[in-house]
Amino acid sequence: MLLLFYYTLLILLVSITAAAFCLSGYLVSHRRMLAFACFGFLSYFFDVALVFQDDFLLRGAVVADGPIVHGAGGSVYFVGSQLPSVITGAGILMALWLCICDFFEVGNKVFKAAPGIVFVAGSLALYFFIENDSLGLFLFYGMRSLVMIWMLLYVATRYVGSPDGTVRERLWRYRWFYAGTWIFVMAVIAENAVLMFIVDPQLVSSGSVPFFPERNFAENALMLWCAGFICAGCWRLFSLHFKTPPADDGEKTTAFIDNGLASYRERYALSARETEVLREVLLGKDNQNIASDMNLALSTVKVHVHNILHKTNQANRQDLMRDFRMHS
């Protein structure tokens, strides 16, 4: 139990650290996706914190609704805060879904709310109307994986069916993260199946096999995978010196700008020449340097910069840089 205690503390530390990274990234870039991710990691923090109530304080205790240790069909399960886990689970899943919707610029509010509603309704139906046996618990704790699978399939559908090459290119950059997420989601389902249907209940009741239906080890691994990905992204964002990008045309800054120019150009219908000027602006060059580097008249550069600010609805260069980083 001591090892599990410190393991749980580690998971709590990683989840709250990831939330702090996301919050810092949001304050720097104003990307809504990072705000959603912050909420998701906070929800996971509270989800894991339920372990202290259930595993370390109430193990073997008797509560108003009956014993916490349930026997069903010869199996033994430690089931504590099922209803609170519905709330925290909804927060986790909705944060992920809103990140996906923000990426694809989905505006339909009903569509955005659908996964959360389905998850909560399905979980409550299973809790109140399905017997709390092996199958019932497997279905209850499998609702998270089911909703996540639907989200992953939605992303795959958008990738396959999108006629926009820019969108497909952006999605392709995250192919390893996407593939890893599939692997961990399948591992969550497999772990629940093994522990709920295969493992000898005597091993569970004796403590030889650590078994927490609401705390799946593969699910924690999935959180660590997501935390590593998002923290690495936030670190790259911080390294770009958001408000004042380096004027020496550093490799990281140049690569970031070049990767995002195509999608930004398409978003605001910029011309080819305006895109070229935009690149120079984002590199921190003034109008005179841009004119010299591109062999253009200074007045022509000023016109292009004015048109770029007008099309993107930005007041000045700093706002333009912020907007580029939000949508690239």
mmCIF file of C-alpha atoms in Angstrom:
data_model
loop_
_atom_site.group_PDB
_atom_site.id
_atom_site.type_symbol
_atom_site.label_atom_id
_atom_site.label_comp_id
_atom_site.label_asym_id
_atom_site.label_seq_id
_atom_site.Cartn_x
_atom_site.Cartn_y
_atom_site.Cartn_z
ATOM 1 C CA MET A 1 0.000 0.000 0.000
ATOM 2 C CA LEU A 2 2.903 2.365 0.717
ATOM 3 C CA LEU A 3 4.157 2.024 -2.843
ATOM 4 C CA LEU A 4 0.664 2.670 -4.205
ATOM 5 C CA PHE A 5 0.387 5.723 -1.967
ATOM 6 C CA TYR A 6 3.507 7.317 -3.467
ATOM 7 C CA TYR A 7 2.473 6.191 -6.942
ATOM 8 C CA THR A 8 -0.811 8.045 -6.473
ATOM 9 C CA LEU A 9 1.037 11.136 -5.274
ATOM 10 C CA LEU A 10 3.160 11.012 -8.441
ATOM 11 C CA ILE A 11 0.077 10.870 -10.656
ATOM 12 C CA LEU A 12 -1.420 13.813 -8.754
ATOM 13 C CA LEU A 13 1.813 15.777 -9.164
ATOM 14 C CA VAL A 14 1.994 15.151 -12.911
ATOM 15 C CA SER A 15 -1.656 16.062 -13.492
ATOM 16 C CA ILE A 16 -1.459 19.337 -11.556
ATOM 17 C CA THR A 17 1.873 20.207 -13.209
ATOM 18 C CA ALA A 18 0.340 19.636 -16.644
ATOM 19 C CA ALA A 19 -2.590 21.839 -15.638
ATOM 20 C CA ALA A 20 -0.152 24.587 -14.601
ATOM 21 C CA PHE A 21 1.701 24.315 -17.922
ATOM 22 C CA CYS A 22 -1.574 24.606 -19.823
ATOM 23 C CA LEU A 23 -2.710 27.598 -17.775
ATOM 24 C CA SER A 24 0.621 29.358 -18.355
ATOM 25 C CA GLY A 25 0.419 28.584 -22.065
ATOM 26 C CA TYR A 26 -3.103 29.980 -22.216
ATOM 27 C CA LEU A 27 -2.100 33.205 -20.455
ATOM 28 C CA VAL A 28 0.751 33.627 -22.942
ATOM 29 C CA SER A 29 -1.023 32.694 -26.167
ATOM 30 C CA HIS A 30 -4.768 32.900 -25.353
ATOM 31 C CA ARG A 31 -5.305 29.546 -27.085
ATOM 32 C CA ARG A 32 -8.640 28.212 -25.894
ATOM 33 C CA MET A 33 -7.406 24.669 -26.431
ATOM 34 C CA LEU A 34 -4.907 25.138 -23.607
ATOM 35 C CA ALA A 35 -7.633 26.415 -21.279
ATOM 36 C CA PHE A 36 -9.697 23.304 -22.028
ATOM 37 C CA ALA A 37 -6.663 21.093 -21.448
ATOM 38 C CA CYS A 38 -6.024 22.815 -18.113
ATOM 39 C CA PHE A 39 -9.576 22.023 -17.022
ATOM 40 C CA GLY A 40 -9.133 18.420 -18.149
ATOM 41 C CA PHE A 41 -5.970 17.875 -16.100
ATOM 42 C CA LEU A 42 -7.587 19.523 -13.066
ATOM 43 C CA SER A 43 -10.535 17.159 -13.448
ATOM 44 C CA TYR A 44 -8.124 14.240 -13.574
ATOM 45 C CA PHE A 45 -6.409 15.543 -10.435
ATOM 46 C CA PHE A 46 -9.690 15.414 -8.524
ATOM 47 C CA ASP A 47 -10.530 12.076 -10.113
ATOM 48 C CA VAL A 48 -7.310 10.585 -8.747
ATOM 49 C CA ALA A 49 -7.832 12.327 -5.396
ATOM 50 C CA LEU A 50 -10.921 10.160 -4.886
ATOM 51 C CA VAL A 51 -8.474 7.322 -4.210
ATOM 52 C CA PHE A 52 -7.535 8.889 -0.874
ATOM 53 C CA GLN A 53 -11.158 8.827 0.206
ATOM 54 C CA ASP A 54 -11.859 5.372 -1.143
ATOM 55 C CA ASP A 55 -8.616 3.437 -0.822
ATOM 56 C CA PHE A 56 -6.736 4.989 2.081
ATOM 57 C CA LEU A 57 -9.551 6.153 4.360
ATOM 58 C CA LEU A 58 -12.562 3.925 3.778
ATOM 59 C CA ARG A 59 -11.178 0.521 2.747
ATOM 60 C CA GLY A 60 -13.342 -2.160 4.303
ATOM 61 C CA ALA A 61 -15.577 0.413 6.018
ATOM 62 C CA VAL A 62 -19.357 0.393 6.029
ATOM 63 C CA VAL A 63 -21.234 3.389 4.695
ATOM 64 C CA ALA A 64 -24.894 4.322 4.616
ATOM 65 C CA ASP A 65 -25.538 2.577 1.331
ATOM 66 C CA GLY A 66 -23.863 -0.648 2.434
ATOM 67 C CA PRO A 67 -20.364 -2.100 2.496
ATOM 68 C CA ILE A 68 -17.794 -0.614 0.194
ATOM 69 C CA VAL A 69 -16.447 -4.044 -0.601
ATOM 70 C CA HIS A 70 -19.011 -5.655 -2.895
ATOM 71 C CA GLY A 71 -19.222 -9.307 -3.694
ATOM 72 C CA ALA A 72 -20.912 -10.333 -6.909
ATOM 73 C CA GLY A 73 -20.860 -13.749 -8.481
ATOM 74 C CA GLY A 74 -17.916 -14.798 -6.332
ATOM 75 C CA SER A 75 -15.902 -11.700 -7.236
ATOM 76 C CA VAL A 76 -14.672 -9.027 -4.866
ATOM 77 C CA TYR A 77 -14.495 -5.380 -5.862
ATOM 78 C CA PHE A 78 -13.563 -2.250 -3.995
ATOM 79 C CA VAL A 79 -16.047 0.308 -5.294
ATOM 80 C CA GLY A 80 -16.151 3.681 -3.650
ATOM 81 C CA SER A 81 -17.047 7.018 -5.203
ATOM 82 C CA GLN A 82 -18.799 5.928 -8.366
ATOM 83 C CA LEU A 83 -21.080 8.954 -8.647
ATOM 84 C CA PRO A 84 -18.299 11.539 -8.054
ATOM 85 C CA SER A 85 -16.256 9.710 -10.686
ATOM 86 C CA VAL A 86 -19.053 10.462 -13.173
ATOM 87 C CA ILE A 87 -18.545 14.185 -12.550
ATOM 88 C CA THR A 88 -14.756 14.083 -12.821
ATOM 89 C CA GLY A 89 -14.951 11.748 -15.817
ATOM 90 C CA ALA A 90 -17.295 14.152 -17.581
ATOM 91 C CA GLY A 91 -14.818 16.975 -16.954
ATOM 92 C CA ILE A 92 -11.949 14.954 -18.413
ATOM 93 C CA LEU A 93 -13.854 13.840 -21.498
ATOM 94 C CA MET A 94 -15.428 17.233 -22.213
ATOM 95 C CA ALA A 95 -12.028 18.920 -21.974
ATOM 96 C CA LEU A 96 -10.632 16.505 -24.565
ATOM 97 C CA TRP A 97 -13.665 16.892 -26.803
ATOM 98 C CA LEU A 98 -13.588 20.708 -26.651
ATOM 99 C CA CYS A 99 -9.903 20.604 -27.642
ATOM 100 C CA ILE A 100 -10.871 18.528 -30.672
ATOM 101 C CA CYS A 101 -13.755 20.862 -31.530
ATOM 102 C CA ASP A 102 -11.475 23.889 -31.199
ATOM 103 C CA PHE A 103 -8.948 22.271 -33.542
ATOM 104 C CA PHE A 104 -11.625 21.687 -36.179
ATOM 105 C CA GLU A 105 -13.388 25.004 -35.391
ATOM 106 C CA VAL A 106 -16.704 23.315 -34.618
ATOM 107 C CA GLY A 107 -19.355 25.884 -33.731
ATOM 108 C CA ASN A 108 -22.444 23.748 -33.105
ATOM 109 C CA LYS A 109 -23.118 23.946 -29.339
ATOM 110 C CA VAL A 110 -25.313 20.841 -29.281
ATOM 111 C CA PHE A 111 -22.628 18.827 -31.040
ATOM 112 C CA LYS A 112 -20.050 20.100 -28.548
ATOM 113 C CA ALA A 113 -22.174 19.076 -25.572
ATOM 114 C CA ALA A 114 -23.239 15.674 -26.957
ATOM 115 C CA PRO A 115 -20.370 13.472 -25.647
ATOM 116 C CA GLY A 116 -20.688 14.847 -22.127
ATOM 117 C CA ILE A 117 -24.441 14.317 -22.085
ATOM 118 C CA VAL A 118 -24.104 10.775 -23.435
ATOM 119 C CA PHE A 119 -21.406 9.914 -20.906
ATOM 120 C CA VAL A 120 -23.305 11.233 -17.885
ATOM 121 C CA ALA A 121 -26.644 9.750 -18.974
ATOM 122 C CA GLY A 122 -25.086 6.391 -19.799
ATOM 123 C CA SER A 123 -23.089 6.238 -16.557
ATOM 124 C CA LEU A 124 -26.096 7.118 -14.405
ATOM 125 C CA ALA A 125 -28.273 4.560 -16.206
ATOM 126 C CA LEU A 126 -25.674 1.853 -15.597
ATOM 127 C CA TYR A 127 -25.259 2.890 -11.962
ATOM 128 C CA PHE A 128 -28.957 2.874 -11.091
ATOM 129 C CA PHE A 129 -30.395 0.190 -13.361
ATOM 130 C CA ILE A 130 -27.645 -2.392 -13.923
ATOM 131 C CA GLU A 131 -26.639 -4.875 -11.240
ATOM 132 C CA ASN A 132 -23.314 -4.067 -9.593
ATOM 133 C CA ASP A 133 -21.667 -7.319 -10.716
ATOM 134 C CA SER A 134 -18.663 -7.972 -12.925
ATOM 135 C CA LEU A 135 -20.427 -6.975 -16.128
ATOM 136 C CA GLY A 136 -22.123 -3.959 -14.571
ATOM 137 C CA LEU A 137 -18.861 -2.555 -13.228
ATOM 138 C CA PHE A 138 -17.057 -3.266 -16.483
ATOM 139 C CA LEU A 139 -19.690 -1.347 -18.422
ATOM 140 C CA PHE A 140 -19.773 1.511 -15.890
ATOM 141 C CA TYR A 141 -16.026 2.096 -15.938
ATOM 142 C CA GLY A 142 -15.887 1.351 -19.661
ATOM 143 C CA MET A 143 -18.046 4.375 -20.505
ATOM 144 C CA ARG A 144 -14.983 6.616 -20.524
ATOM 145 C CA SER A 145 -13.188 4.421 -23.016
ATOM 146 C CA LEU A 146 -16.302 4.128 -25.170
ATOM 147 C CA VAL A 147 -16.663 7.909 -25.440
ATOM 148 C CA MET A 148 -12.938 8.327 -26.120
ATOM 149 C CA ILE A 149 -13.108 5.750 -28.911
ATOM 150 C CA TRP A 150 -15.950 7.735 -30.471
ATOM 151 C CA MET A 151 -13.798 10.897 -30.302
ATOM 152 C CA LEU A 152 -10.813 9.159 -31.888
ATOM 153 C CA LEU A 153 -13.011 7.792 -34.665
ATOM 154 C CA TYR A 154 -14.376 11.291 -35.255
ATOM 155 C CA VAL A 155 -10.819 12.604 -35.705
ATOM 156 C CA ALA A 156 -10.052 9.766 -38.137
ATOM 157 C CA THR A 157 -13.237 10.527 -40.087
ATOM 158 C CA ARG A 158 -12.333 14.200 -40.361
ATOM 159 C CA TYR A 159 -8.844 13.299 -41.578
ATOM 160 C CA VAL A 160 -10.038 10.836 -44.211
ATOM 161 C CA GLY A 161 -12.981 12.928 -45.387
ATOM 162 C CA SER A 162 -11.376 16.373 -45.367
ATOM 163 C CA PRO A 163 -10.748 17.847 -48.827
ATOM 164 C CA ASP A 164 -8.539 20.485 -47.208
ATOM 165 C CA GLY A 165 -4.924 19.490 -47.588
ATOM 166 C CA THR A 166 -3.873 21.974 -44.906
ATOM 167 C CA VAL A 167 -6.090 20.309 -42.299
ATOM 168 C CA ARG A 168 -4.781 16.884 -43.241
ATOM 169 C CA GLU A 169 -1.210 18.155 -42.981
ATOM 170 C CA ARG A 170 -1.843 19.581 -39.503
ATOM 171 C CA LEU A 171 -3.415 16.316 -38.350
ATOM 172 C CA TRP A 172 -0.561 14.264 -39.780
ATOM 173 C CA ARG A 173 1.884 16.051 -37.479
ATOM 174 C CA TYR A 174 0.128 14.452 -34.505
ATOM 175 C CA ARG A 175 -0.016 10.931 -35.917
ATOM 176 C CA TRP A 176 2.250 9.422 -33.226
ATOM 177 C CA PHE A 177 0.277 11.032 -30.433
ATOM 178 C CA TYR A 178 -2.944 9.797 -32.031
ATOM 179 C CA ALA A 179 -1.622 6.253 -32.420
ATOM 180 C CA GLY A 180 -0.344 6.198 -28.850
ATOM 181 C CA THR A 181 -3.706 7.375 -27.556
ATOM 182 C CA TRP A 182 -5.422 4.470 -29.342
ATOM 183 C CA ILE A 183 -2.988 2.025 -27.752
ATOM 184 C CA PHE A 184 -3.563 3.321 -24.226
ATOM 185 C CA VAL A 185 -7.355 3.417 -24.612
ATOM 186 C CA MET A 186 -7.330 -0.216 -25.719
ATOM 187 C CA ALA A 187 -5.041 -1.007 -22.768
ATOM 188 C CA VAL A 188 -7.573 0.549 -20.386
ATOM 189 C CA ILE A 189 -10.313 -1.731 -21.698
ATOM 190 C CA ALA A 190 -8.047 -4.782 -21.598
ATOM 191 C CA GLU A 191 -6.946 -4.105 -18.013
ATOM 192 C CA ASN A 192 -10.522 -3.746 -16.803
ATOM 193 C CA ALA A 193 -11.529 -6.932 -18.601
ATOM 194 C CA VAL A 194 -8.658 -8.935 -17.102
ATOM 195 C CA LEU A 195 -9.177 -7.703 -13.548
ATOM 196 C CA MET A 196 -12.960 -7.968 -13.584
ATOM 197 C CA PHE A 197 -13.405 -11.256 -15.418
ATOM 198 C CA ILE A 198 -10.171 -13.242 -15.157
ATOM 199 C CA VAL A 199 -8.196 -12.468 -11.993
ATOM 200 C CA ASP A 200 -8.984 -14.761 -9.038
ATOM 201 C CA PRO A 201 -11.048 -12.705 -6.530
ATOM 202 C CA GLN A 202 -9.114 -14.290 -3.675
ATOM 203 C CA LEU A 203 -5.971 -12.572 -4.917
ATOM 204 C CA VAL A 204 -7.825 -9.267 -4.937
ATOM 205 C CA SER A 205 -9.282 -9.646 -1.448
ATOM 206 C CA SER A 206 -5.904 -10.731 -0.036
ATOM 207 C CA GLY A 207 -4.162 -7.692 -1.484
ATOM 208 C CA SER A 208 -1.842 -9.705 -3.709
ATOM 209 C CA VAL A 209 -3.288 -7.982 -6.769
ATOM 210 C CA PRO A 210 -3.898 -4.201 -6.495
ATOM 211 C CA PHE A 211 -7.361 -3.667 -7.902
ATOM 212 C CA PHE A 212 -9.058 -0.305 -8.197
ATOM 213 C CA PRO A 213 -11.869 -0.242 -10.751
ATOM 214 C CA GLU A 214 -11.950 3.552 -10.679
ATOM 215 C CA ARG A 215 -8.144 3.816 -10.884
ATOM 216 C CA ASN A 216 -7.006 1.935 -13.926
ATOM 217 C CA PHE A 217 -3.213 1.883 -14.281
ATOM 218 C CA ALA A 218 -3.444 2.065 -18.079
ATOM 219 C CA GLU A 219 -5.675 5.116 -17.705
ATOM 220 C CA ASN A 220 -2.958 6.776 -15.636
ATOM 221 C CA ALA A 221 -0.460 5.883 -18.364
ATOM 222 C CA LEU A 222 -2.773 7.559 -20.884
ATOM 223 C CA MET A 223 -2.829 10.695 -18.746
ATOM 224 C CA LEU A 224 0.979 10.670 -18.557
ATOM 225 C CA TRP A 225 1.123 10.314 -22.361
ATOM 226 C CA CYS A 226 -1.158 13.324 -22.823
ATOM 227 C CA ALA A 227 0.661 15.338 -20.149
ATOM 228 C CA GLY A 228 4.025 14.718 -21.793
ATOM 229 C CA PHE A 229 2.688 15.777 -25.186
ATOM 230 C CA ILE A 230 0.972 18.953 -23.965
ATOM 231 C CA CYS A 231 3.852 20.023 -21.701
ATOM 232 C CA ALA A 232 6.329 19.602 -24.566
ATOM 233 C CA GLY A 233 4.091 21.766 -26.755
ATOM 234 C CA CYS A 234 3.814 24.440 -24.065
ATOM 235 C CA TRP A 235 7.584 24.410 -23.596
ATOM 236 C CA ARG A 236 8.089 25.036 -27.314
ATOM 237 C CA LEU A 237 5.550 27.849 -27.106
ATOM 238 C CA PHE A 238 7.397 29.474 -24.211
ATOM 239 C CA SER A 239 10.726 29.160 -26.031
ATOM 240 C CA LEU A 240 9.413 31.251 -28.933
ATOM 241 C CA HIS A 241 9.370 34.425 -26.801
ATOM 242 C CA PHE A 242 5.743 35.075 -27.559
ATOM 243 C CA LYS A 243 5.507 38.859 -27.468
ATOM 244 C CA THR A 244 8.940 39.692 -28.862
ATOM 245 C CA PRO A 245 10.253 36.889 -31.089
ATOM 246 C CA PRO A 246 14.024 36.988 -31.594
ATOM 247 C CA ALA A 247 15.155 39.138 -34.487
ATOM 248 C CA ASP A 248 18.039 36.816 -35.350
ATOM 249 C CA ASP A 249 15.735 34.486 -37.252
ATOM 250 C CA GLY A 250 16.311 31.581 -34.863
ATOM 251 C CA GLU A 251 15.699 28.111 -36.233
ATOM 252 C CA LYS A 252 12.835 27.320 -33.841
ATOM 253 C CA THR A 253 11.018 30.540 -34.648
ATOM 254 C CA THR A 254 11.488 30.116 -38.389
ATOM 255 C CA ALA A 255 10.297 26.513 -38.325
ATOM 256 C CA PHE A 256 7.220 27.424 -36.299
ATOM 257 C CA ILE A 257 6.299 30.254 -38.662
ATOM 258 C CA ASP A 258 6.872 28.218 -41.822
ATOM 259 C CA ASN A 259 4.749 25.344 -40.502
ATOM 260 C CA GLY A 260 1.834 27.627 -39.721
ATOM 261 C CA LEU A 261 1.843 29.983 -42.708
ATOM 262 C CA ALA A 262 -0.237 27.808 -45.040
ATOM 263 C CA SER A 263 -3.137 27.340 -42.634
ATOM 264 C CA TYR A 264 -3.036 31.000 -41.554
ATOM 265 C CA ARG A 265 -3.024 32.182 -45.150
ATOM 266 C CA GLU A 266 -6.045 30.047 -45.943
ATOM 267 C CA ARG A 267 -7.861 31.139 -42.806
ATOM 268 C CA TYR A 268 -7.751 34.825 -43.755
ATOM 269 C CA ALA A 269 -7.554 34.505 -47.556
ATOM 270 C CA LEU A 270 -4.188 36.228 -47.797
ATOM 271 C CA SER A 271 -2.527 36.589 -51.174
ATOM 272 C CA ALA A 272 0.817 34.956 -51.961
ATOM 273 C CA ARG A 273 2.657 38.283 -51.658
ATOM 274 C CA GLU A 274 0.873 39.153 -48.404
ATOM 275 C CA THR A 275 1.929 35.773 -47.021
ATOM 276 C CA GLU A 276 5.547 36.499 -47.886
ATOM 277 C CA VAL A 277 5.350 39.879 -46.158
ATOM 278 C CA LEU A 278 3.583 38.290 -43.186
ATOM 279 C CA ARG A 279 6.477 35.875 -42.739
ATOM 280 C CA GLU A 280 8.927 38.765 -42.529
ATOM 281 C CA VAL A 281 6.703 40.604 -40.048
ATOM 282 C CA LEU A 282 6.482 37.532 -37.834
ATOM 283 C CA LEU A 283 10.268 37.292 -37.854
ATOM 284 C CA GLY A 284 10.344 40.733 -36.220
ATOM 285 C CA LYS A 285 11.531 42.807 -39.186
ATOM 286 C CA ASP A 286 10.417 46.400 -39.685
ATOM 287 C CA ASN A 287 9.017 47.748 -42.954
ATOM 288 C CA GLN A 288 12.356 49.134 -44.144
ATOM 289 C CA ASN A 289 14.152 45.798 -43.692
ATOM 290 C CA ILE A 290 11.302 43.949 -45.358
ATOM 291 C CA ALA A 291 11.440 46.296 -48.331
ATOM 292 C CA SER A 292 15.207 45.777 -48.657
ATOM 293 C CA ASP A 293 15.063 41.988 -48.301
ATOM 294 C CA MET A 294 12.181 41.590 -50.763
ATOM 295 C CA ASN A 295 13.308 44.300 -53.224
ATOM 296 C CA LEU A 296 10.041 46.185 -52.794
ATOM 297 C CA ALA A 297 9.271 49.849 -52.399
ATOM 298 C CA LEU A 298 8.715 50.909 -48.796
ATOM 299 C CA SER A 299 5.252 52.199 -49.694
ATOM 300 C CA THR A 300 4.350 48.821 -51.192
ATOM 301 C CA VAL A 301 5.363 47.026 -47.994
ATOM 302 C CA LYS A 302 3.275 49.454 -45.934
ATOM 303 C CA VAL A 303 0.247 48.690 -48.119
ATOM 304 C CA HIS A 304 0.741 44.941 -47.724
ATOM 305 C CA VAL A 305 1.102 45.242 -43.944
ATOM 306 C CA HIS A 306 -2.024 47.390 -43.783
ATOM 307 C CA ASN A 307 -3.965 44.831 -45.834
ATOM 308 C CA ILE A 308 -2.755 41.964 -43.639
ATOM 309 C CA LEU A 309 -3.833 43.737 -40.456
ATOM 310 C CA HIS A 310 -7.183 44.592 -42.033
ATOM 311 C CA LYS A 311 -7.899 41.030 -43.221
ATOM 312 C CA THR A 312 -6.903 39.498 -39.892
ATOM 313 C CA ASN A 313 -8.746 42.203 -37.921
ATOM 314 C CA GLN A 314 -5.673 42.996 -35.820
ATOM 315 C CA ALA A 315 -4.720 46.437 -34.534
ATOM 316 C CA ASN A 316 -0.939 46.131 -34.649
ATOM 317 C CA ARG A 317 1.974 43.767 -35.185
ATOM 318 C CA GLN A 318 1.996 42.372 -31.666
ATOM 319 C CA ASP A 319 -1.689 41.477 -31.953
ATOM 320 C CA LEU A 320 -0.935 39.905 -35.332
ATOM 321 C CA MET A 321 1.829 37.769 -33.793
ATOM 322 C CA ARG A 322 -0.488 36.693 -30.988
ATOM 323 C CA ASP A 323 -3.236 35.784 -33.418
ATOM 324 C CA PHE A 324 -0.813 33.781 -35.551
ATOM 325 C CA ARG A 325 0.329 31.753 -32.576
ATOM 326 C CA MET A 326 -3.251 31.127 -31.522
ATOM 327 C CA HIS A 327 -4.256 29.681 -34.901
ATOM 328 C CA SER A 328 -1.087 28.024 -36.151
#
